[in-house]
Short mmCIF file of C-alpha atoms in Angstrom, two decimals:
data_model
loop_
_atom_site.label_atom_id
_atom_site.label_comp_id
_atom_site.label_asym_id
_atom_site.label_seq_id
_atom_site.Cartn_x
_atom_site.Cartn_y
_atom_site.Cartn_z
CA MET A 1 126.93 89.16 151.05
CA LYS A 2 128.65 92.52 150.92
CA LEU A 3 132.61 92.85 150.86
CA GLU A 4 135.13 95.12 152.19
CA LEU A 5 138.66 95.55 151.79
CA LYS A 6 140.52 97.60 153.79
CA GLN A 7 144.68 98.65 153.01
CA CYS A 8 144.75 95.11 152.24
CA SER A 9 147.62 93.20 151.35
CA ALA A 10 148.30 89.03 150.65
CA ARG A 11 151.02 87.05 149.02
CA HIS A 12 150.38 84.46 146.40
CA PRO A 13 149.87 80.85 148.16
CA ALA A 14 152.34 79.62 146.52
CA ASP A 15 154.66 82.52 147.36
CA ASN A 16 158.39 81.55 149.44
CA GLY A 17 158.30 85.23 150.91
CA GLN A 18 160.35 86.65 148.51
CA GLY A 19 159.51 90.17 146.44
CA ARG A 20 156.49 92.39 146.96
CA ALA A 21 153.12 90.82 148.10
CA ALA A 22 150.84 89.83 145.00
CA ILE A 23 148.14 92.81 146.17
CA THR A 24 149.56 95.38 148.08
CA SER A 25 147.18 98.05 150.56
CA LEU A 26 143.98 97.29 148.03
CA SER A 27 140.53 98.95 149.21
CA LEU A 28 137.50 98.20 147.62
CA CYS A 29 133.56 97.73 148.41
CA ILE A 30 131.22 95.36 147.01
CA GLU A 31 128.04 95.83 147.79
CA SER A 32 125.26 92.31 148.44
CA GLY A 33 124.02 91.10 145.12
CA GLU A 34 126.85 92.89 142.82
CA GLN A 35 128.48 91.31 140.05
CA VAL A 36 131.65 92.41 139.54
CA ALA A 37 134.60 91.40 136.96
CA ILE A 38 138.16 91.86 137.71
CA ILE A 39 140.54 92.12 134.99
CA GLY A 40 144.06 92.86 134.96
CA PRO A 41 147.54 91.07 132.92
CA SER A 42 149.16 88.09 134.42
CA GLY A 43 150.37 88.40 137.60
CA ALA A 44 148.34 91.33 138.39
CA GLY A 45 147.15 89.57 141.77
CA LYS A 46 143.76 88.43 140.27
CA THR A 47 143.49 84.74 141.35
CA THR A 48 145.43 85.76 145.13
CA LEU A 49 142.59 88.55 145.87
CA LEU A 50 139.79 85.39 145.20
CA GLN A 51 141.81 83.38 147.69
CA VAL A 52 141.59 86.07 149.99
CA LEU A 53 137.72 87.04 149.13
CA ALA A 54 137.28 82.94 149.69
CA CYS A 55 138.67 82.88 153.39
CA ALA A 56 141.32 80.26 151.95
CA LEU A 57 144.09 82.62 152.40
CA ARG A 58 144.85 85.53 155.49
CA PRO A 59 145.87 89.01 154.54
CA SER A 60 149.31 89.93 155.60
CA GLY A 61 147.92 93.24 155.99
CA GLY A 62 144.89 95.31 156.46
CA GLU A 63 141.60 93.66 156.72
CA VAL A 64 138.77 91.79 154.92
CA LEU A 65 135.07 92.03 156.09
CA PHE A 66 131.99 90.15 155.04
CA ASN A 67 129.01 91.95 156.08
CA GLY A 68 131.00 94.58 158.20
CA VAL A 69 133.07 91.22 160.55
CA SER A 70 136.37 89.92 159.97
CA PRO A 71 136.43 86.30 159.18
CA TRP A 72 139.63 85.62 161.21
CA THR A 73 138.19 86.86 164.55
CA LEU A 74 135.66 84.22 164.10
CA ARG A 75 135.72 81.10 166.03
CA LYS A 76 136.43 78.09 164.08
CA GLY A 77 132.84 76.71 163.76
CA ALA A 78 131.78 80.46 162.79
CA LEU A 79 134.52 80.65 160.13
CA THR A 80 133.58 77.00 158.91
CA ARG A 81 129.79 78.33 158.50
CA LEU A 82 131.03 81.57 156.76
CA ARG A 83 132.75 79.33 154.36
CA GLN A 84 129.74 77.37 153.97
CA SER A 85 128.22 80.33 152.52
CA LEU A 86 130.42 81.25 149.42
CA PHE A 87 131.97 79.40 146.80
CA LEU A 88 135.12 79.29 144.83
CA ALA A 89 135.14 78.33 141.38
CA PRO A 90 138.68 77.59 140.19
CA GLN A 91 140.07 77.69 136.51
CA VAL A 92 140.43 73.87 136.61
CA PRO A 93 137.46 72.28 138.19
CA PRO A 94 139.04 70.10 141.10
CA LEU A 95 137.05 66.83 139.31
CA PRO A 96 138.01 63.46 140.34
CA PRO A 97 138.75 61.78 137.05
CA ARG A 98 137.12 58.33 137.75
CA GLN A 99 133.97 60.20 139.27
CA ARG A 100 130.81 60.23 137.52
CA VAL A 101 129.66 64.17 136.36
CA VAL A 102 126.39 63.91 138.45
CA THR A 103 128.48 63.34 141.76
CA SER A 104 130.89 66.05 140.66
CA VAL A 105 127.65 68.64 140.09
CA LEU A 106 126.10 67.60 143.35
CA ALA A 107 129.29 67.97 145.56
CA GLY A 108 128.10 71.81 144.76
CA ALA A 109 125.95 71.16 147.61
CA LEU A 110 127.45 69.45 150.08
CA PRO A 111 128.22 72.08 152.29
CA LYS A 112 124.46 72.68 153.14
CA MET A 113 123.87 68.85 153.45
CA GLY A 114 124.22 67.02 156.69
CA LEU A 115 127.03 64.47 157.08
CA PHE A 116 125.31 61.34 156.84
CA ARG A 117 123.44 62.97 153.60
CA SER A 118 126.70 64.46 152.19
CA LEU A 119 128.60 61.12 152.72
CA ARG A 120 125.49 58.90 151.27
CA SER A 121 125.88 61.28 147.74
CA LEU A 122 129.29 60.83 147.26
CA PHE A 123 127.98 57.37 146.56
CA TYR A 124 124.37 57.22 145.70
CA PRO A 125 123.43 60.44 144.24
CA VAL A 126 120.83 62.26 146.39
CA ASP A 127 119.13 64.88 144.11
CA ILE A 128 119.80 63.87 140.48
CA PRO A 129 117.07 66.10 139.08
CA ALA A 130 118.74 68.82 140.60
CA ALA A 131 122.05 68.04 138.96
CA ASP A 132 120.32 67.21 135.46
CA GLU A 133 118.75 70.67 135.85
CA ALA A 134 122.01 72.64 136.23
CA LEU A 135 123.55 70.62 133.54
CA THR A 136 121.16 71.29 131.13
CA ARG A 137 121.74 75.22 131.44
CA PHE A 138 125.06 74.43 129.90
CA ASP A 139 123.92 72.19 127.43
CA LEU A 140 125.65 69.04 129.34
CA SER A 141 122.41 67.05 130.07
CA GLU A 142 123.68 64.13 128.27
CA LYS A 143 126.83 64.21 130.34
CA LEU A 144 124.69 63.51 133.60
CA PHE A 145 126.45 59.77 134.23
CA GLU A 146 129.50 60.14 132.26
CA ARG A 147 132.92 59.60 133.87
CA VAL A 148 134.91 63.41 134.36
CA ASP A 149 137.89 61.58 132.49
CA ARG A 150 135.90 60.98 129.22
CA LEU A 151 134.93 64.61 129.31
CA SER A 152 136.70 67.11 127.03
CA GLY A 153 138.41 70.25 128.69
CA GLY A 154 135.71 72.60 128.00
CA GLU A 155 133.04 70.51 129.06
CA ARG A 156 134.90 69.81 132.54
CA GLN A 157 134.96 73.65 133.30
CA ARG A 158 131.17 74.06 132.32
CA VAL A 159 130.56 71.03 134.65
CA GLY A 160 132.88 72.99 137.55
CA LEU A 161 129.96 76.08 136.46
CA ALA A 162 127.42 73.51 136.59
CA ARG A 163 128.21 72.91 140.14
CA ALA A 164 128.94 76.50 141.18
CA VAL A 165 125.34 77.71 140.03
CA LEU A 166 124.06 74.61 141.97
CA ALA A 167 125.91 75.55 145.32
CA LYS A 168 123.70 78.29 145.32
CA SER A 169 125.92 80.23 147.92
CA GLU A 170 125.43 84.04 148.81
CA LEU A 171 128.81 84.73 147.39
CA LEU A 172 130.07 83.40 144.16
CA LEU A 173 133.63 83.51 143.30
CA VAL A 174 134.54 82.37 140.04
CA ASP A 175 138.07 82.12 138.45
CA GLU A 176 138.61 82.26 134.71
CA PRO A 177 135.39 80.68 133.95
CA LEU A 178 136.06 80.82 129.87
CA SER A 179 139.65 79.61 129.68
CA ALA A 180 138.41 76.32 127.72
CA LEU A 181 135.39 77.74 126.09
CA ASP A 182 134.55 78.81 122.65
CA PRO A 183 132.54 82.29 121.94
CA THR A 184 129.22 80.60 122.01
CA ARG A 185 129.96 78.42 125.04
CA ALA A 186 131.48 81.80 126.69
CA GLU A 187 128.70 83.76 126.26
CA GLN A 188 126.39 81.13 127.42
CA ALA A 189 128.48 80.57 130.57
CA LEU A 190 128.22 83.76 131.84
CA THR A 191 124.66 84.76 130.78
CA VAL A 192 123.63 81.57 133.17
CA LEU A 193 126.35 83.09 136.27
CA LEU A 194 124.88 86.09 136.19
CA ASP A 195 120.80 84.93 135.89
CA SER A 196 121.78 82.49 138.54
CA CYS A 197 123.13 85.02 140.63
CA LYS A 198 120.56 87.74 139.91
CA THR A 199 117.65 85.11 140.98
CA SER A 200 119.30 83.98 144.08
CA ASP A 201 120.60 87.89 144.70
CA ALA A 202 123.88 86.57 145.41
CA THR A 203 127.07 88.54 145.18
CA LEU A 204 129.14 87.24 142.22
CA VAL A 205 132.91 88.35 141.60
CA SER A 206 134.97 86.56 138.63
CA THR A 207 138.12 87.37 137.24
CA LEU A 208 138.29 87.06 133.63
CA HIS A 209 141.19 87.00 130.81
CA HIS A 210 138.67 88.02 128.09
CA VAL A 211 138.24 91.81 128.50
CA GLU A 212 135.42 92.23 126.00
CA MET A 213 133.22 89.88 127.67
CA ALA A 214 133.55 91.88 131.28
CA LEU A 215 132.21 94.77 129.89
CA ARG A 216 129.77 93.19 127.59
CA PHE A 217 128.36 91.30 130.62
CA PHE A 218 129.03 92.67 133.97
CA PRO A 219 127.96 96.36 135.18
CA ARG A 220 130.72 97.02 137.31
CA VAL A 221 134.72 96.08 136.50
CA ILE A 222 137.65 96.76 138.64
CA GLY A 223 140.81 96.97 136.71
CA LEU A 224 144.37 95.44 138.93
CA ARG A 225 147.23 96.10 137.92
CA ASP A 226 150.89 95.34 140.06
CA GLY A 227 148.48 94.18 143.09
CA GLU A 228 146.70 97.56 143.13
CA VAL A 229 143.40 98.81 141.96
CA TYR A 230 144.09 100.85 138.61
CA PHE A 231 140.37 101.33 137.79
CA ASP A 232 136.72 100.97 139.52
CA LEU A 233 134.19 101.74 137.65
CA PRO A 234 130.85 101.23 135.82
CA ALA A 235 131.43 98.93 132.58
CA ALA A 236 129.87 101.71 130.31
CA ASP A 237 132.93 104.75 131.78
CA ILE A 238 135.91 102.27 130.81
CA THR A 239 137.86 103.49 128.03
CA GLU A 240 139.91 102.30 125.26
CA ALA A 241 142.93 104.55 127.21
CA MET A 242 142.40 103.41 130.75
CA LEU A 243 142.36 99.79 128.91
CA GLN A 244 145.56 100.87 127.04
CA GLY A 245 146.89 101.41 130.45
CA LEU A 246 146.13 98.80 132.51
CA TYR A 247 147.69 96.29 129.99
CA GLU A 248 150.83 98.44 128.77
CA GLN A 249 153.60 95.99 129.00
CA HIS A 250 151.03 93.21 128.38
CA LEU A 251 148.92 94.18 125.20
CA ASP A 252 149.32 90.87 123.92
CA GLU A 253 146.44 89.78 126.48
CA LEU A 254 144.32 92.58 126.29
CA THR A 255 141.15 91.28 124.35
CA GLY A 256 138.83 94.09 124.49
CA PRO A 257 138.39 97.28 122.59
CA ALA A 258 141.55 98.59 122.19
CA PRO A 259 143.51 100.16 119.42
CA GLU A 260 146.97 98.86 118.04
CA PRO A 261 149.88 99.10 120.13
CA ALA A 262 151.40 102.19 117.44
CA GLN A 263 148.28 104.60 118.70
CA ILE A 264 149.42 104.48 122.22
CA LEU A 265 150.78 107.83 123.16
CA GLU A 266 150.89 107.73 127.03
CA LYS A 267 150.12 106.23 130.39
CA PRO A 268 147.02 107.96 131.71
CA ALA A 269 146.99 108.31 135.10
CA PRO A 270 144.64 105.51 137.33
CA VAL A 271 141.58 106.00 138.09
CA VAL A 272 139.83 104.79 141.34
CA MET A 273 136.59 104.22 142.83
CA THR A 274 137.08 102.30 146.26
CA CYS A 275 133.66 102.27 147.93
CA ARG A 276 129.87 103.08 146.91
#
């Protein structure tokens, strides 16, 4: 699925209308099948951008296009079908505490099921082997029939990612998928996500606090700062100076290959590549 944002502005869903928008006049183009990481300091607008791309938040200015079509011009049924073709995985997956893991994972496939089958699956899982296969990829097969409230934070996050993989959507939007994972599990999670999207030719957009992981695993990285694109480049072309400029006021959040603060001399000029 090809994504285009043209001079797009939007406020965070919790914004009361005061102050500046979370993203402002933002333009970018993501081709179908691309795998893109979005990095930047807290408050840069990363989560708001994902909400816009998920058709969960209507831009206050500009437009967003999916395969050349604005979702907000579609009739209700067409908009619903578009939303069913994408999957938004929040940082904290909304897993009901008393629900079995198998049911939570299979919920990723509910939009593609008929009404009767989806309702039945909530009480009697309809495709246990598929859920088991998804969990196995994250080393969680032994938790298949465990209750969600008995999982650790990291296990819950991996269950949420297994659900995202099982969804097999055209567009996968993932918000901070590594926040509760140790380095080994983080590498495993990104490997599974990227391999899954490559296999299905799905478009993947993921926000990451882990800059080093973004540079290692993603071919293209977009840096957001104050709601605007600071750079949009192949990961191999991003320099330490660019990262310092991106995180200038938040160097404590920079976990990528940046020198010590004492080595910062000046703020580099933004580098932007909006469309390919």
